[in-house]
Structures are given as C-alpha cells and as structure tokens.
Amino acid sequence: MDTIKEKRMETGIAGPARSYRTEYRPHKERNRMKNRIRMIGIDLDGTLLTKNKEFLPYSKKTVEDALEAGLTIVPVTGRPLTGVPVEILEIPGIRYVITSNGANTYDLTELEAVRKEQAPYPVLTAGSVLRKAHMSHDLVREILSTASGEDVIREIFVRGVGYHDERTQGLLEAKFALAPQIMAYINRSRKIVPDFEKLLTDESSHVENISLMFLSQDLRDRVYNKLETSFNEKRDPLIHVLLPWVTDMEITHILADKWLALRDLGRKLSICENEIAAIGDGDNDRPMLHGAGFGIAMGNAPDFVKKTADMITLDNEHEGAALMIRKILEKGEPDGSEID
C-alpha cells in the first residue's frame, strides 16, 4: 500500500510537515493483532476541526479515502445535529452521526432529502434516530431549578436544535465578538425563545442536552456540588454531568454517552469493540477513548484525557486525527510507529 508521504503527493494535498512519534499506552489487555479497525468514531471540536472550526483539505481527503476503503467513519460530537458542519454531513459515505454527547444516533440516509430542502435545520423523519437517550421534562425542570438564582447562561437542546432566550443571545454575541466562526455556528444551531416552559409542555420536545455557562469556575463548581448532592440521594443517578471547559457544564441523560452510542452502533453493524477506534480531546471523549479497541487522544488534549487513551497523536492544528486515520488505512490499526 502507498505510504502516507506518497499518498500526499498523489492527492496534491499537503498534510502536516513535521515528523512525530505517537505515544503508546497499552492499558487494555486485548489481542489487538487479531482485529483490524473497521469503524472510527471521531470527535469534531478540538479533534477533526481546527481551533478556528475549519475542516482542512487534507483531513477531508483522508476521511474520504477511509470511506472509500470501506471504513465506517462516524462523527461523534457534543454538538446538536444542526451544529454539525454540512461539509462533513455531505461527504459521500458518511451515513451515521452521534450528537449531543451520545444522546442521539442518526441515520443520515433518512435525513438527506429533507436536509437539502430545509437547510440549515434538518427535519427529523421516522427511522432517522437509531438510538436516543433523552431527559424527561420533570428532570429538566429539576436541573434548571437547581441552577436557578445563579448568574448562568442556560440552553436546552431539543430535536437537534439549541434553544435560549434573548439575554443569552446577547451575552454570546458579546463573548464571541472576535470569533465570527463560533458565532456563525451558534446562529446556525440555535433558536431564540422567550422561555423554556413552552418547550417543556410539548410532549414531542425530547430534551437531549442542557448547557450551562458560568462567569467563573467557582460558580460552576458550586452548581455542580448542588447537583451532586441532589442526585446522589436518588438510587438512580439519572444524569451524566460533563465539564468540557473551566466555566461550562453539560448535562445529559445517564445513558447519553459517546462510547455507549458508538458501541451500540457497532453492534448494529456487526462490528465488535476491538474493531473500533476512537479519536478525541475532551472530557466527554474519555468514555470512548477507554472503551474502544484503540483510544487515540489528541496532542491538545489535557493530561487527564491523555491518560485514558492508548495513544497520543499530534494536535488538531497539525491534523493529528487525519494522521492516525492514514495509519489505520496502511496498517489496519495504529501501532505507534513514526510517520514521516
């Protein structure tokens, strides 16, 4: 098979220029040599996308080549469906996408026609959601009540779209005034509502994610402790709390988990856990980095995420995810060897 260097010359798309050696962390007692990777779950922000939210040509070509070679490539993201870049959704061969930290798994073949007619908001059709883990309205009210009285930005995500009020929209516009690409993502994936109660009285509004943004880490930690105290008293914890950034918190159903969603999709496709690779950089990626046959952390991931993975690649600015996919295409699995 062509080497990575030859493949770059053939495609005319330059990848990262510098050499690197992956760091190998063999913490899983598995016989990897008997299992070639058949499916790759890839996080988006901080992984496949750059810090400016760009999907670079070399990364796109690498994904296309992997799909052409028969690999199943699955975007696995904390974003809602409307926040997934169209340029990723419309790559031929991308059939499945996992959104809202594992709350929804979509079959895009059911969405394709209506997405093009109704862009940018997909219209969900029967059969398009293969797996879902949503929170009840009473549970959502309880969570929002626990965070009430605090100076916090609140968003809830329903049917692949985020909802917030006018105040939140103004705060976000001020926060990201110098980051137009982030604001474009927010405007594409959010709708403004006067309040959440109308959504929470609509039985068809299944809440997949709650996002809370705080002014300080201390404030976030105080709300986290309140939630922990409240839900630890219950026999069933019901919720999964993620801390993606120092002032942010995301809350989903306890079964909304990137790895559980990826694993269940693999089972549906007759792909075993050892045949799955996962690539990510964040707290919400740790379950799939630990559970997959190969967990690959980005070079820009924090140390506590890297410790969960088997291997560490380059950061997202140097397309570390694409390099690992190329390695899998060559060897059937990443092996920690040097890539020129």
Tab-separated table of C-alpha atoms in Angstrom:
chain	number	residue	atom	x	y	z
A	1	MET	CA	0.000	0.000	0.000
A	2	ASP	CA	1.140	3.557	-0.676
A	3	THR	CA	2.948	5.258	2.141
A	4	ILE	CA	1.441	8.358	3.712
A	5	LYS	CA	4.071	10.541	2.052
A	6	GLU	CA	3.245	9.048	-1.367
A	7	LYS	CA	-0.472	9.466	-0.744
A	8	ARG	CA	0.012	13.175	-0.024
A	9	MET	CA	1.954	13.586	-3.281
A	10	GLU	CA	-0.722	11.667	-5.164
A	11	THR	CA	-3.605	13.753	-3.825
A	12	GLY	CA	-1.753	17.046	-4.056
A	13	ILE	CA	-2.953	17.915	-0.568
A	14	ALA	CA	-0.248	18.668	1.933
A	15	GLY	CA	-0.608	17.252	5.391
A	16	PRO	CA	1.401	18.171	8.482
A	17	ALA	CA	5.016	18.806	7.561
A	18	ARG	CA	6.814	17.654	10.687
A	19	SER	CA	7.574	14.130	11.839
A	20	TYR	CA	6.317	12.811	15.124
A	21	ARG	CA	6.196	9.665	17.154
A	22	THR	CA	2.964	8.644	18.774
A	23	GLU	CA	2.970	7.766	22.431
A	24	TYR	CA	1.622	4.276	23.026
A	25	ARG	CA	-0.331	3.456	26.186
A	26	PRO	CA	-1.134	-0.292	26.253
A	27	HIS	CA	-3.512	-0.219	29.237
A	28	LYS	CA	-6.035	-2.628	27.737
A	29	GLU	CA	-5.407	-6.348	27.878
A	30	ARG	CA	-6.651	-7.232	24.420
A	31	ASN	CA	-5.312	-9.210	21.499
A	32	ARG	CA	-5.262	-6.371	19.006
A	33	MET	CA	-3.334	-8.263	16.349
A	34	LYS	CA	-6.416	-10.325	15.538
A	35	ASN	CA	-8.646	-7.292	14.993
A	36	ARG	CA	-8.318	-4.786	12.194
A	37	ILE	CA	-10.080	-1.470	12.747
A	38	ARG	CA	-13.388	-1.311	10.868
A	39	MET	CA	-15.022	1.736	12.433
A	40	ILE	CA	-13.601	5.060	13.676
A	41	GLY	CA	-15.514	7.431	15.937
A	42	ILE	CA	-14.135	10.968	15.632
A	43	ASP	CA	-14.858	13.974	17.803
A	44	LEU	CA	-15.172	17.295	15.962
A	45	ASP	CA	-14.206	20.344	18.055
A	46	GLY	CA	-10.574	20.129	19.093
A	47	THR	CA	-10.100	16.959	17.040
A	48	LEU	CA	-11.172	16.902	13.392
A	49	LEU	CA	-11.677	20.685	13.308
A	50	THR	CA	-9.041	23.339	13.982
A	51	LYS	CA	-9.397	25.948	16.716
A	52	ASN	CA	-10.966	28.199	14.057
A	53	LYS	CA	-13.544	25.467	13.336
A	54	GLU	CA	-12.019	24.667	9.944
A	55	PHE	CA	-12.203	21.259	8.281
A	56	LEU	CA	-8.893	21.304	6.415
A	57	PRO	CA	-8.490	19.787	2.916
A	58	TYR	CA	-6.023	17.079	3.989
A	59	SER	CA	-8.348	15.936	6.769
A	60	LYS	CA	-11.322	15.901	4.411
A	61	LYS	CA	-9.423	13.903	1.785
A	62	THR	CA	-8.277	11.460	4.458
A	63	VAL	CA	-11.853	10.869	5.620
A	64	GLU	CA	-12.962	10.379	2.017
A	65	ASP	CA	-10.153	7.883	1.382
A	66	ALA	CA	-11.045	5.951	4.536
A	67	LEU	CA	-14.688	5.719	3.498
A	68	GLU	CA	-13.681	4.610	0.000
A	69	ALA	CA	-11.523	1.899	1.565
A	70	GLY	CA	-14.554	0.546	3.425
A	71	LEU	CA	-14.050	2.012	6.902
A	72	THR	CA	-17.102	3.307	8.730
A	73	ILE	CA	-16.368	6.885	9.832
A	74	VAL	CA	-18.707	8.277	12.490
A	75	PRO	CA	-18.630	11.904	13.685
A	76	VAL	CA	-19.190	11.750	17.462
A	77	THR	CA	-19.799	15.207	18.872
A	78	GLY	CA	-21.248	17.243	21.685
A	79	ARG	CA	-22.891	19.469	19.078
A	80	PRO	CA	-26.563	19.144	18.161
A	81	LEU	CA	-27.385	17.872	14.681
A	82	THR	CA	-27.839	21.398	13.291
A	83	GLY	CA	-24.362	22.290	14.545
A	84	VAL	CA	-22.550	19.571	12.595
A	85	PRO	CA	-20.849	21.221	9.594
A	86	VAL	CA	-22.725	20.496	6.379
A	87	GLU	CA	-19.406	19.842	4.628
A	88	ILE	CA	-18.984	16.829	6.935
A	89	LEU	CA	-22.578	15.586	6.714
A	90	GLU	CA	-22.489	15.677	2.920
A	91	ILE	CA	-19.311	13.651	2.438
A	92	PRO	CA	-20.391	10.596	0.417
A	93	GLY	CA	-20.274	7.585	2.712
A	94	ILE	CA	-20.899	9.434	5.990
A	95	ARG	CA	-24.094	7.656	6.973
A	96	TYR	CA	-24.169	7.843	10.768
A	97	VAL	CA	-23.576	10.688	13.204
A	98	ILE	CA	-23.709	10.713	17.011
A	99	THR	CA	-24.670	14.063	18.535
A	100	SER	CA	-25.248	15.800	21.877
A	101	ASN	CA	-22.611	13.694	23.651
A	102	GLY	CA	-24.312	10.434	22.720
A	103	ALA	CA	-27.943	11.453	23.234
A	104	ASN	CA	-28.827	10.791	19.575
A	105	THR	CA	-27.532	8.489	16.852
A	106	TYR	CA	-28.820	9.407	13.395
A	107	ASP	CA	-29.009	7.529	10.114
A	108	LEU	CA	-28.390	10.324	7.622
A	109	THR	CA	-29.924	8.434	4.715
A	110	GLU	CA	-33.285	9.210	6.314
A	111	LEU	CA	-32.411	12.912	6.527
A	112	GLU	CA	-30.652	13.609	3.246
A	113	ALA	CA	-33.556	14.783	1.081
A	114	VAL	CA	-35.248	16.950	3.688
A	115	ARG	CA	-31.937	18.406	4.858
A	116	LYS	CA	-31.191	19.827	1.419
A	117	GLU	CA	-34.699	21.230	1.070
A	118	GLN	CA	-34.958	22.668	4.581
A	119	ALA	CA	-31.323	23.697	5.308
A	120	PRO	CA	-29.913	24.675	7.713
A	121	TYR	CA	-32.359	22.875	10.039
A	122	PRO	CA	-32.841	19.165	9.281
A	123	VAL	CA	-36.338	17.771	9.540
A	124	LEU	CA	-36.253	14.529	11.501
A	125	THR	CA	-38.122	11.666	9.885
A	126	ALA	CA	-39.347	8.358	11.220
A	127	GLY	CA	-36.455	5.959	11.490
A	128	SER	CA	-33.771	8.639	11.360
A	129	VAL	CA	-32.960	8.344	15.084
A	130	LEU	CA	-31.391	4.928	15.673
A	131	ARG	CA	-30.651	5.452	19.357
A	132	LYS	CA	-31.769	8.091	21.825
A	133	ALA	CA	-31.233	8.863	25.497
A	134	HIS	CA	-33.337	11.861	26.462
A	135	MET	CA	-34.282	13.532	29.735
A	136	SER	CA	-37.854	13.836	30.961
A	137	HIS	CA	-39.341	17.308	31.249
A	138	ASP	CA	-39.656	16.962	35.021
A	139	LEU	CA	-35.975	16.064	35.244
A	140	VAL	CA	-35.042	19.084	33.120
A	141	ARG	CA	-37.118	21.362	35.341
A	142	GLU	CA	-35.396	19.948	38.420
A	143	ILE	CA	-31.937	20.570	36.936
A	144	LEU	CA	-32.784	24.120	35.861
A	145	SER	CA	-34.285	24.792	39.282
A	146	THR	CA	-31.093	23.613	40.967
A	147	ALA	CA	-29.142	26.150	38.899
A	148	SER	CA	-31.666	28.943	39.450
A	149	GLY	CA	-30.626	32.058	41.291
A	150	GLU	CA	-27.150	31.809	39.795
A	151	ASP	CA	-25.753	34.086	37.095
A	152	VAL	CA	-25.675	31.450	34.384
A	153	ILE	CA	-26.341	31.139	30.663
A	154	ARG	CA	-28.826	28.327	30.044
A	155	GLU	CA	-29.520	26.432	26.838
A	156	ILE	CA	-31.542	23.301	26.184
A	157	PHE	CA	-31.316	21.127	23.082
A	158	VAL	CA	-34.396	19.577	21.506
A	159	ARG	CA	-34.699	17.699	18.188
A	160	GLY	CA	-31.183	18.636	17.129
A	161	VAL	CA	-31.564	22.369	17.825
A	162	GLY	CA	-30.426	24.521	20.761
A	163	TYR	CA	-32.815	26.996	22.408
A	164	HIS	CA	-32.034	30.058	24.515
A	165	ASP	CA	-33.524	33.470	25.331
A	166	GLU	CA	-32.695	36.968	24.057
A	167	ARG	CA	-30.462	37.688	27.059
A	168	THR	CA	-28.362	34.620	26.345
A	169	GLN	CA	-28.083	35.547	22.662
A	170	GLY	CA	-26.745	38.965	23.632
A	171	LEU	CA	-24.245	37.509	26.093
A	172	LEU	CA	-22.991	35.039	23.493
A	173	GLU	CA	-22.627	37.760	20.869
A	174	ALA	CA	-20.533	39.792	23.312
A	175	LYS	CA	-18.453	36.789	24.374
A	176	PHE	CA	-17.636	35.715	20.816
A	177	ALA	CA	-17.476	39.152	19.166
A	178	LEU	CA	-13.945	38.397	17.962
A	179	ALA	CA	-14.726	34.825	16.902
A	180	PRO	CA	-17.107	35.079	13.921
A	181	GLN	CA	-16.760	31.385	13.074
A	182	ILE	CA	-18.059	30.410	16.523
A	183	MET	CA	-20.907	32.908	16.307
A	184	ALA	CA	-21.830	31.538	12.879
A	185	TYR	CA	-22.050	28.056	14.415
A	186	ILE	CA	-24.236	29.365	17.261
A	187	ASN	CA	-26.580	31.212	14.900
A	188	ARG	CA	-26.899	28.139	12.701
A	189	SER	CA	-27.679	25.739	15.530
A	190	ARG	CA	-29.762	27.859	17.953
A	191	LYS	CA	-33.214	29.413	18.087
A	192	ILE	CA	-34.405	32.160	20.419
A	193	VAL	CA	-37.431	31.514	22.654
A	194	PRO	CA	-38.998	33.692	25.386
A	195	ASP	CA	-38.622	30.898	27.931
A	196	PHE	CA	-38.299	27.120	28.119
A	197	GLU	CA	-41.719	26.313	29.536
A	198	LYS	CA	-43.474	26.101	26.166
A	199	LEU	CA	-40.903	23.547	25.046
A	200	LEU	CA	-41.270	21.629	28.298
A	201	THR	CA	-45.050	21.377	27.932
A	202	ASP	CA	-44.767	19.940	24.419
A	203	GLU	CA	-44.670	16.155	24.747
A	204	SER	CA	-42.789	15.849	21.443
A	205	SER	CA	-39.933	18.035	22.742
A	206	HIS	CA	-37.446	15.441	23.956
A	207	VAL	CA	-34.550	17.204	25.694
A	208	GLU	CA	-31.204	15.711	24.707
A	209	ASN	CA	-28.803	18.118	26.425
A	210	ILE	CA	-28.638	21.052	28.847
A	211	SER	CA	-25.753	23.503	28.550
A	212	LEU	CA	-24.861	25.845	31.412
A	213	MET	CA	-22.194	28.550	31.061
A	214	PHE	CA	-20.929	30.420	34.127
A	215	LEU	CA	-18.959	33.586	34.779
A	216	SER	CA	-16.372	31.733	36.852
A	217	GLN	CA	-15.154	28.249	37.676
A	218	ASP	CA	-16.100	28.764	41.329
A	219	LEU	CA	-19.702	29.429	40.344
A	220	ARG	CA	-19.757	26.375	38.100
A	221	ASP	CA	-18.323	24.190	40.855
A	222	ARG	CA	-20.932	25.452	43.317
A	223	VAL	CA	-23.764	24.431	40.986
A	224	TYR	CA	-22.019	21.117	40.296
A	225	ASN	CA	-21.900	20.382	44.025
A	226	LYS	CA	-25.596	21.245	44.369
A	227	LEU	CA	-26.469	18.844	41.546
A	228	GLU	CA	-24.249	16.143	43.008
A	229	THR	CA	-25.862	16.471	46.433
A	230	SER	CA	-29.361	16.432	44.956
A	231	PHE	CA	-28.936	13.461	42.634
A	232	ASN	CA	-26.706	11.369	44.881
A	233	GLU	CA	-29.701	10.992	47.161
A	234	LYS	CA	-31.511	9.101	44.403
A	235	ARG	CA	-30.999	5.407	43.761
A	236	ASP	CA	-30.846	6.044	40.025
A	237	PRO	CA	-28.443	8.922	39.261
A	238	LEU	CA	-30.419	9.742	36.080
A	239	ILE	CA	-27.949	12.311	34.745
A	240	HIS	CA	-24.463	12.482	33.302
A	241	VAL	CA	-22.592	15.726	34.065
A	242	LEU	CA	-19.671	16.821	31.875
A	243	LEU	CA	-17.264	19.706	32.451
A	244	PRO	CA	-15.948	20.467	28.930
A	245	TRP	CA	-14.368	23.839	29.808
A	246	VAL	CA	-13.459	25.580	33.038
A	247	THR	CA	-16.658	27.634	33.186
A	248	ASP	CA	-19.048	25.292	31.349
A	249	MET	CA	-21.224	22.335	32.253
A	250	GLU	CA	-23.240	19.968	30.069
A	251	ILE	CA	-25.901	17.634	31.411
A	252	THR	CA	-27.436	14.662	29.618
A	253	HIS	CA	-29.317	11.500	30.476
A	254	ILE	CA	-27.123	8.933	32.223
A	255	LEU	CA	-27.189	6.753	29.076
A	256	ALA	CA	-26.182	9.620	26.770
A	257	ASP	CA	-22.550	8.627	26.474
A	258	LYS	CA	-20.323	8.787	23.405
A	259	TRP	CA	-18.957	5.293	23.953
A	260	LEU	CA	-22.320	3.630	24.632
A	261	ALA	CA	-23.696	5.196	21.453
A	262	LEU	CA	-20.645	4.197	19.386
A	263	ARG	CA	-20.595	0.680	20.839
A	264	ASP	CA	-24.314	0.163	20.173
A	265	LEU	CA	-23.916	1.371	16.590
A	266	GLY	CA	-21.045	-1.083	16.172
A	267	ARG	CA	-23.247	-3.913	17.396
A	268	LYS	CA	-25.941	-2.925	14.919
A	269	LEU	CA	-23.330	-3.114	12.144
A	270	SER	CA	-21.785	-6.369	13.486
A	271	ILE	CA	-18.565	-4.561	14.441
A	272	CYS	CA	-17.039	-5.675	17.732
A	273	GLU	CA	-15.494	-3.325	20.301
A	274	ASN	CA	-11.924	-4.313	19.405
A	275	GLU	CA	-12.589	-3.272	15.807
A	276	ILE	CA	-13.478	0.283	16.823
A	277	ALA	CA	-11.032	3.193	17.146
A	278	ALA	CA	-11.954	6.476	18.810
A	279	ILE	CA	-10.215	9.850	18.484
A	280	GLY	CA	-10.890	12.807	20.777
A	281	ASP	CA	-9.592	15.524	23.052
A	282	GLY	CA	-12.160	16.288	25.753
A	283	ASP	CA	-13.775	15.130	28.963
A	284	ASN	CA	-16.780	13.875	27.001
A	285	ASP	CA	-14.451	11.754	24.826
A	286	ARG	CA	-12.940	9.785	27.701
A	287	PRO	CA	-15.582	7.007	27.721
A	288	MET	CA	-14.979	6.171	24.064
A	289	LEU	CA	-11.191	6.507	24.352
A	290	HIS	CA	-11.295	3.983	27.178
A	291	GLY	CA	-13.909	1.646	25.703
A	292	ALA	CA	-12.775	1.409	22.089
A	293	GLY	CA	-10.242	-1.124	20.849
A	294	PHE	CA	-7.919	1.817	20.244
A	295	GLY	CA	-8.373	5.128	22.033
A	296	ILE	CA	-6.371	7.965	20.477
A	297	ALA	CA	-6.021	11.289	22.303
A	298	MET	CA	-5.153	14.485	20.503
A	299	GLY	CA	-1.935	16.283	21.367
A	300	ASN	CA	-4.009	19.267	22.515
A	301	ALA	CA	-5.996	17.142	24.986
A	302	PRO	CA	-5.493	17.781	28.712
A	303	ASP	CA	-3.383	15.266	30.604
A	304	PHE	CA	-6.341	13.585	32.312
A	305	VAL	CA	-7.776	12.768	28.874
A	306	LYS	CA	-4.435	11.538	27.523
A	307	LYS	CA	-4.168	9.128	30.459
A	308	THR	CA	-7.396	7.459	29.312
A	309	ALA	CA	-6.130	6.766	25.793
A	310	ASP	CA	-3.851	4.108	24.308
A	311	MET	CA	-2.031	6.538	22.043
A	312	ILE	CA	-1.406	10.237	21.598
A	313	THR	CA	-1.206	11.916	18.197
A	314	LEU	CA	-0.489	15.469	17.032
A	315	ASP	CA	-2.782	18.343	17.984
A	316	ASN	CA	-5.746	19.439	15.899
A	317	GLU	CA	-3.834	22.325	14.317
A	318	HIS	CA	-1.469	19.730	12.806
A	319	GLU	CA	-4.277	17.334	11.788
A	320	GLY	CA	-3.342	14.587	14.217
A	321	ALA	CA	-6.660	12.818	13.640
A	322	ALA	CA	-6.023	12.577	9.890
A	323	LEU	CA	-2.552	11.154	10.510
A	324	MET	CA	-3.989	8.372	12.659
A	325	ILE	CA	-6.653	7.557	10.077
A	326	ARG	CA	-3.910	7.291	7.437
A	327	LYS	CA	-2.006	4.945	9.734
A	328	ILE	CA	-5.089	2.764	10.127
A	329	LEU	CA	-5.514	2.702	6.345
A	330	GLU	CA	-1.917	1.488	5.954
A	331	LYS	CA	-1.677	-0.989	8.818
A	332	GLY	CA	-5.255	-1.810	9.746
A	333	GLU	CA	-4.505	-0.363	13.177
A	334	PRO	CA	-2.376	2.440	14.644
A	335	ASP	CA	0.841	0.931	16.000
A	336	GLY	CA	2.743	3.860	17.474
A	337	SER	CA	5.428	3.861	14.800
A	338	GLU	CA	6.894	7.017	13.315
A	339	ILE	CA	5.156	8.767	10.437
A	340	ASP	CA	7.346	10.899	8.163
